[in-house]
Amino acid sequence: MTALIALPVLLPILGAAITVIGSRSPTLQRVVGVVVLLAVSAIAVVLLVESDARGPLVAELGGWAAPVGISLVADRLSALLLLVSALVTLAVLVYAIDQRIADYGRGTVSTTFHPMYLMLSAGVSLAYLTGDLFTLFVAFEIMLTASYVLITRRTSAAKIRAGMTYVTVSLLSSLLFLTAIGLVYAATGTVNLADLAGRIELLPPGLVTVLGLMLLVVFGIKAAMVPLHFWLPDSYPNAPGPVAALFAGLLTKVGFYAMLRTQTLLFHREEPWTLLLVLSVATMLVGALGALAQNDVNRLLSFLLVSHIGFMLFGLAVFDAAGVSGAALYAAHHITVLATLFLVSGLITRRTGTVALDRMGGLARTAPGLAVLFAIPALTLAGVPPTAGFVAKLALLQAGVAAGPWTTAVAGVVIIASLLTLYALARVWVRVFWGEPKPALPDDDPDDEVVVGTAERTPVPMYAATAGLVAVSLAIAVFAGPLSAVTGRAGVDLLDREPYRTAVLGVGP
Amino acid sequence: MTIFDEWDAPREPWMLPGACRRGRTRRLLLEVAARTLFPTMLVFSLYLLLVGHYSPGGGFAAGLVAGLAFVLRHIAGGSVGFGMPVPVRPPVVIGSGLAIAVLTALVPLLVGSPALSSAKLAVDIPLLGPVSAQTSLFLDIGVYLLIVGVVVDLLRSLGAGIERDMREAEEWLP
Amino acid sequence: MTGPTTINLAMAVTVGVLYTAGFYLLLQRSLMRVLIGVVVLGHGTNLLLQIAGGPPGRAPIVGTGTAETITDPLPQALALTAVVITFALTTYLLALGYRSFVLVGHDEVQDDVEDRRIATQKMPSASLDDDQDHTDEDHTDEAATRQDPS
């Protein structure tokens, strides 16, 4: 069973190698990409079932035991996020493949897209599975390097600055991460997370605070936590549709996962974390209010993405089993719904030829199917019952109210931010889907990757991939009972820490 | 036996007087040094690759030395007739290296060991005597190919590509 | 393996200087300076990793000394990995700067035009009412200007 743990990392890398070698055969690339991601999804299902039944699964790379060697750990949290991420990656790949076929023709050769897409998937898997702070850094680098290539390839002059901002900010956060690792190692002499959990408690409290805050800042940049979010609404809207969907779905959530993992495992608290509560309020409100001011549909979604990172931060800030499990459930739901919304936005843009809200209209009449595809994830994101978003938000609210007066107050902010989200999305709905149909505008920037205003050449699989993601989101709502039971157990495990440490180190405390 | 007459005859127009158009910018010493150093560095990189498990060296260091040999060749000879000694595209080299490395990591799973495990292979070769190697040598070979491929690809896209841009813009060449 | 109890002051100051210079350069507009900033900051980080490994000693190769006299190999492995990653990303930034130079004529990071436009809006047109017959001419003009890649 432990043999499976390394596969979600190694298979995509192998797939990337094959797609590089076969870069002159687009069909081979497409088949390899889809097959690899299907395999990763299947493995993730097995890992989730097994880790839920038997506790954290550990694989020691090269046979070197922790804390000397590198361990890969699949517990409930990582297996669940791995599964959701793999499904989203697969759906977005299908969408991207068909978009490329429609826009550039079936025989178009791409040396970089498929290898980089699979490398990004490998990096995401490694980030979820690693049990080692430095391997987490490597995972982030694999993921980010692939994302740099994906966001800057075929950019036009107008959009290259977005790529620059993204690359520079990510590089800065990576170097800060490395600094934090150096400090952690200097203080404790290990980078293994399970080993660190025991050793950090022995350090002076001031040093522990510094290390905890450094890791918070590092993952805060990656997760787009206010006030470290500024790069996100600037860069994501300029990426091609599927790439933006992938980034919005996965990258920030990997940052949040790293934050959740390190803070619960290394920096244990007994009561809610005031600093993170304040930051989560700021994130929720800045994101939601920022979304209201936007006219560009992708920028609006980016701000909503930031806003909803605040919901997860709130779950972590509550710092009890209910809060953490709520955050985990929210992350799983958020990965699917944001990716879906960005894919739908890509479909809308293809039909209307613009991203400006005030230049579209009447799509409910001309494209009713698209309206349904938008409405379901929009209601899910806003948290209207009985969607998955409602289930996840309810878990967070219950955790907040149970934890004390201050967290109850922040739970009120959660409701306000949800209403603002609903308002922002209703604005999109009114502008885009109601009103008089407007003719499609010509492509404003023919040089770049984003081809717009080509509704008649939108193949069915693009809609099917989006609908598949909507189905995943609905499945989360339907199976909310078992899922919240799994995340509940994951939350208890995360705060208990002993199952993880025992599984990795092989001995009790 | 024409093969013995021709085996060292240049097969590509690399740094030959007729092929190099940049008559004024050629540097004789650098070219002579590059001609001598290029094969030497490649052999040295293979040495580093093979001793890597027990001594300083390994796939990455060896790959960088080999890559530097190509960089030297590029600096001395420019992009004229630039390419790998064998006609193979750099992406194929990169992909093969990556595939070899990943397969080396995956093979132990088939025999029930953790991924990336290594074992010692010992062979008794006549005349040479006992030869032993770790299976991690294959990982090193993969890394070696990967690095060489990346460096050559970089030279091709950044070095030769920029040179071509400049020549098209007529900024540089007479 | 024990953590260092004392560290070399000269090394600590060097790390501080490298970080200061690196962050200063990162705040510049020109991508070349940002690139140099990343390189300097990367050097600072790698030096920090080295210092984290404790006092210097013999090379960490089996047979060169006892466990007490050799240095801690792990920070060196970490630093090597970090060097490789920084090297790769430096190359990438270099290529990006060159691309920007080819496309735009310089390598300076530009302002976010859409952000500026929203910041200068007098009233956010974020109302549900003025949607259908949207005739706010100024607004549409500004939106149209934004579409021009200028």
PDB file of N, CA and C in Angstrom, chain C residues 55-105:
ATOM      1  N   PRO C  55      29.621  25.204  13.083  1.00  0.00           N
ATOM      2  CA  PRO C  55      30.981  25.635  12.789  1.00  0.00           C
ATOM      3  C   PRO C  55      31.587  24.837  11.649  1.00  0.00           C
ATOM      4  N   PRO C  56      32.543  25.405  10.943  1.00  0.00           N
ATOM      5  CA  PRO C  56      33.169  24.684   9.823  1.00  0.00           C
ATOM      6  C   PRO C  56      33.969  23.485  10.320  1.00  0.00           C
ATOM      7  N   GLY C  57      34.159  22.534   9.432  1.00  0.00           N
ATOM      8  CA  GLY C  57      34.919  21.341   9.791  1.00  0.00           C
ATOM      9  C   GLY C  57      35.431  20.687   8.533  1.00  0.00           C
ATOM     10  N   ARG C  58      35.747  19.402   8.615  1.00  0.00           N
ATOM     11  CA  ARG C  58      36.257  18.695   7.440  1.00  0.00           C
ATOM     12  C   ARG C  58      35.103  18.370   6.498  1.00  0.00           C
ATOM     13  N   ALA C  59      35.482  18.008   5.269  1.00  0.00           N
ATOM     14  CA  ALA C  59      34.462  17.682   4.272  1.00  0.00           C
ATOM     15  C   ALA C  59      33.647  16.477   4.736  1.00  0.00           C
ATOM     16  N   PRO C  60      32.319  16.525   4.583  1.00  0.00           N
ATOM     17  CA  PRO C  60      31.490  15.435   5.086  1.00  0.00           C
ATOM     18  C   PRO C  60      31.495  14.223   4.170  1.00  0.00           C
ATOM     19  N   ILE C  61      32.665  13.616   4.005  1.00  0.00           N
ATOM     20  CA  ILE C  61      32.778  12.412   3.191  1.00  0.00           C
ATOM     21  C   ILE C  61      33.293  11.314   4.096  1.00  0.00           C
ATOM     22  N   VAL C  62      32.686  10.143   3.982  1.00  0.00           N
ATOM     23  CA  VAL C  62      33.078   9.045   4.862  1.00  0.00           C
ATOM     24  C   VAL C  62      34.565   8.759   4.690  1.00  0.00           C
ATOM     25  N   GLY C  63      35.281   8.686   5.800  1.00  0.00           N
ATOM     26  CA  GLY C  63      36.697   8.374   5.747  1.00  0.00           C
ATOM     27  C   GLY C  63      37.604   9.576   5.934  1.00  0.00           C
ATOM     28  N   THR C  64      37.043  10.793   5.889  1.00  0.00           N
ATOM     29  CA  THR C  64      37.922  11.953   6.036  1.00  0.00           C
ATOM     30  C   THR C  64      38.087  12.354   7.494  1.00  0.00           C
ATOM     31  N   GLY C  65      37.285  11.866   8.367  1.00  0.00           N
ATOM     32  CA  GLY C  65      37.448  12.251   9.763  1.00  0.00           C
ATOM     33  C   GLY C  65      36.372  11.602  10.599  1.00  0.00           C
ATOM     34  N   THR C  66      36.413  11.859  11.877  1.00  0.00           N
ATOM     35  CA  THR C  66      35.393  11.306  12.753  1.00  0.00           C
ATOM     36  C   THR C  66      34.141  12.169  12.680  1.00  0.00           C
ATOM     37  N   ALA C  67      33.061  11.674  13.268  1.00  0.00           N
ATOM     38  CA  ALA C  67      31.791  12.382  13.192  1.00  0.00           C
ATOM     39  C   ALA C  67      31.881  13.753  13.850  1.00  0.00           C
ATOM     40  N   GLU C  68      32.794  13.917  14.798  1.00  0.00           N
ATOM     41  CA  GLU C  68      32.869  15.206  15.499  1.00  0.00           C
ATOM     42  C   GLU C  68      33.563  16.263  14.658  1.00  0.00           C
ATOM     43  N   THR C  69      34.507  15.835  13.792  1.00  0.00           N
ATOM     44  CA  THR C  69      35.316  16.840  13.094  1.00  0.00           C
ATOM     45  C   THR C  69      34.717  17.269  11.769  1.00  0.00           C
ATOM     46  N   ILE C  70      33.742  16.505  11.235  1.00  0.00           N
ATOM     47  CA  ILE C  70      33.215  16.905   9.932  1.00  0.00           C
ATOM     48  C   ILE C  70      32.032  17.852  10.125  1.00  0.00           C
ATOM     49  N   THR C  71      31.766  18.650   9.072  1.00  0.00           N
ATOM     50  CA  THR C  71      30.635  19.568   9.161  1.00  0.00           C
ATOM     51  C   THR C  71      29.339  18.814   8.922  1.00  0.00           C
ATOM     52  N   ASP C  72      28.249  19.486   9.247  1.00  0.00           N
ATOM     53  CA  ASP C  72      26.927  18.928   9.025  1.00  0.00           C
ATOM     54  C   ASP C  72      26.625  18.952   7.529  1.00  0.00           C
ATOM     55  N   PRO C  73      26.423  17.790   6.893  1.00  0.00           N
ATOM     56  CA  PRO C  73      26.230  17.802   5.441  1.00  0.00           C
ATOM     57  C   PRO C  73      24.849  18.288   5.006  1.00  0.00           C
ATOM     58  N   LEU C  74      23.844  18.201   5.879  1.00  0.00           N
ATOM     59  CA  LEU C  74      22.483  18.495   5.422  1.00  0.00           C
ATOM     60  C   LEU C  74      22.325  19.927   4.919  1.00  0.00           C
ATOM     61  N   PRO C  75      22.803  20.970   5.675  1.00  0.00           N
ATOM     62  CA  PRO C  75      22.654  22.328   5.145  1.00  0.00           C
ATOM     63  C   PRO C  75      23.337  22.503   3.805  1.00  0.00           C
ATOM     64  N   GLN C  76      24.442  21.759   3.605  1.00  0.00           N
ATOM     65  CA  GLN C  76      25.117  21.869   2.310  1.00  0.00           C
ATOM     66  C   GLN C  76      24.250  21.301   1.202  1.00  0.00           C
ATOM     67  N   ALA C  77      23.577  20.184   1.509  1.00  0.00           N
ATOM     68  CA  ALA C  77      22.665  19.614   0.521  1.00  0.00           C
ATOM     69  C   ALA C  77      21.510  20.572   0.259  1.00  0.00           C
ATOM     70  N   LEU C  78      20.995  21.166   1.344  1.00  0.00           N
ATOM     71  CA  LEU C  78      19.894  22.126   1.176  1.00  0.00           C
ATOM     72  C   LEU C  78      20.356  23.305   0.331  1.00  0.00           C
ATOM     73  N   ALA C  79      21.566  23.823   0.672  1.00  0.00           N
ATOM     74  CA  ALA C  79      22.065  24.986  -0.062  1.00  0.00           C
ATOM     75  C   ALA C  79      22.284  24.639  -1.527  1.00  0.00           C
ATOM     76  N   LEU C  80      22.774  23.423  -1.792  1.00  0.00           N
ATOM     77  CA  LEU C  80      23.016  23.025  -3.183  1.00  0.00           C
ATOM     78  C   LEU C  80      21.702  23.017  -3.958  1.00  0.00           C
ATOM     79  N   THR C  81      20.673  22.421  -3.332  1.00  0.00           N
ATOM     80  CA  THR C  81      19.354  22.406  -3.975  1.00  0.00           C
ATOM     81  C   THR C  81      18.870  23.827  -4.224  1.00  0.00           C
ATOM     82  N   ALA C  82      19.053  24.684  -3.204  1.00  0.00           N
ATOM     83  CA  ALA C  82      18.596  26.057  -3.353  1.00  0.00           C
ATOM     84  C   ALA C  82      19.368  26.780  -4.448  1.00  0.00           C
ATOM     85  N   VAL C  83      20.687  26.490  -4.538  1.00  0.00           N
ATOM     86  CA  VAL C  83      21.497  27.122  -5.585  1.00  0.00           C
ATOM     87  C   VAL C  83      20.956  26.736  -6.958  1.00  0.00           C
ATOM     88  N   VAL C  84      20.653  25.442  -7.112  1.00  0.00           N
ATOM     89  CA  VAL C  84      20.155  24.963  -8.406  1.00  0.00           C
ATOM     90  C   VAL C  84      18.856  25.678  -8.766  1.00  0.00           C
ATOM     91  N   ILE C  85      17.947  25.756  -7.771  1.00  0.00           N
ATOM     92  CA  ILE C  85      16.648  26.357  -8.045  1.00  0.00           C
ATOM     93  C   ILE C  85      16.814  27.848  -8.364  1.00  0.00           C
ATOM     94  N   THR C  86      17.623  28.535  -7.561  1.00  0.00           N
ATOM     95  CA  THR C  86      17.821  29.966  -7.818  1.00  0.00           C
ATOM     96  C   THR C  86      18.455  30.178  -9.189  1.00  0.00           C
ATOM     97  N   PHE C  87      19.389  29.299  -9.528  1.00  0.00           N
ATOM     98  CA  PHE C  87      20.060  29.398 -10.830  1.00  0.00           C
ATOM     99  C   PHE C  87      19.038  29.275 -11.961  1.00  0.00           C
ATOM    100  N   ALA C  88      18.175  28.266 -11.839  1.00  0.00           N
ATOM    101  CA  ALA C  88      17.186  28.046 -12.891  1.00  0.00           C
ATOM    102  C   ALA C  88      16.254  29.249 -13.001  1.00  0.00           C
ATOM    103  N   LEU C  89      15.818  29.761 -11.854  1.00  0.00           N
ATOM    104  CA  LEU C  89      14.856  30.856 -11.898  1.00  0.00           C
ATOM    105  C   LEU C  89      15.513  32.154 -12.349  1.00  0.00           C
ATOM    106  N   THR C  90      16.804  32.306 -12.037  1.00  0.00           N
ATOM    107  CA  THR C  90      17.515  33.481 -12.543  1.00  0.00           C
ATOM    108  C   THR C  90      17.538  33.472 -14.067  1.00  0.00           C
ATOM    109  N   THR C  91      17.837  32.284 -14.617  1.00  0.00           N
ATOM    110  CA  THR C  91      17.825  32.163 -16.074  1.00  0.00           C
ATOM    111  C   THR C  91      16.452  32.521 -16.622  1.00  0.00           C
ATOM    112  N   TYR C  92      15.418  32.047 -15.917  1.00  0.00           N
ATOM    113  CA  TYR C  92      14.070  32.290 -16.407  1.00  0.00           C
ATOM    114  C   TYR C  92      13.742  33.778 -16.380  1.00  0.00           C
ATOM    115  N   LEU C  93      14.119  34.439 -15.267  1.00  0.00           N
ATOM    116  CA  LEU C  93      13.869  35.884 -15.180  1.00  0.00           C
ATOM    117  C   LEU C  93      14.620  36.629 -16.266  1.00  0.00           C
ATOM    118  N   LEU C  94      15.833  36.163 -16.534  1.00  0.00           N
ATOM    119  CA  LEU C  94      16.647  36.776 -17.588  1.00  0.00           C
ATOM    120  C   LEU C  94      15.924  36.680 -18.930  1.00  0.00           C
ATOM    121  N   ALA C  95      15.397  35.481 -19.199  1.00  0.00           N
ATOM    122  CA  ALA C  95      14.672  35.290 -20.450  1.00  0.00           C
ATOM    123  C   ALA C  95      13.430  36.173 -20.490  1.00  0.00           C
ATOM    124  N   LEU C  96      12.753  36.293 -19.335  1.00  0.00           N
ATOM    125  CA  LEU C  96      11.541  37.107 -19.267  1.00  0.00           C
ATOM    126  C   LEU C  96      11.880  38.580 -19.504  1.00  0.00           C
ATOM    127  N   GLY C  97      12.981  39.028 -18.893  1.00  0.00           N
ATOM    128  CA  GLY C  97      13.406  40.406 -19.098  1.00  0.00           C
ATOM    129  C   GLY C  97      13.732  40.666 -20.554  1.00  0.00           C
ATOM    130  N   TYR C  98      14.389  39.680 -21.188  1.00  0.00           N
ATOM    131  CA  TYR C  98      14.729  39.841 -22.599  1.00  0.00           C
ATOM    132  C   TYR C  98      13.466  39.892 -23.449  1.00  0.00           C
ATOM    133  N   ARG C  99      12.515  39.031 -23.120  1.00  0.00           N
ATOM    134  CA  ARG C  99      11.232  39.013 -23.838  1.00  0.00           C
ATOM    135  C   ARG C  99      10.551  40.362 -23.719  1.00  0.00           C
ATOM    136  N   SER C 100      10.550  40.893 -22.485  1.00  0.00           N
ATOM    137  CA  SER C 100       9.938  42.196 -22.266  1.00  0.00           C
ATOM    138  C   SER C 100      10.667  43.257 -23.086  1.00  0.00           C
ATOM    139  N   PHE C 101      11.994  43.137 -23.141  1.00  0.00           N
ATOM    140  CA  PHE C 101      12.787  44.093 -23.896  1.00  0.00           C
ATOM    141  C   PHE C 101      12.437  44.031 -25.374  1.00  0.00           C
ATOM    142  N   VAL C 102      12.253  42.818 -25.868  1.00  0.00           N
ATOM    143  CA  VAL C 102      11.897  42.664 -27.288  1.00  0.00           C
ATOM    144  C   VAL C 102      10.490  43.199 -27.541  1.00  0.00           C
ATOM    145  N   LEU C 103       9.554  42.866 -26.635  1.00  0.00           N
ATOM    146  CA  LEU C 103       8.151  43.206 -26.872  1.00  0.00           C
ATOM    147  C   LEU C 103       7.867  44.682 -26.587  1.00  0.00           C
ATOM    148  N   VAL C 104       8.379  45.163 -25.462  1.00  0.00           N
ATOM    149  CA  VAL C 104       7.986  46.495 -25.017  1.00  0.00           C
ATOM    150  C   VAL C 104       9.083  47.530 -25.260  1.00  0.00           C
ATOM    151  N   GLY C 105      10.326  47.088 -25.375  1.00  0.00           N
ATOM    152  CA  GLY C 105      11.401  48.041 -25.590  1.00  0.00           C
ATOM    153  C   GLY C 105      12.156  48.387 -24.327  1.00  0.00           C
TER     154      GLY C 105
END
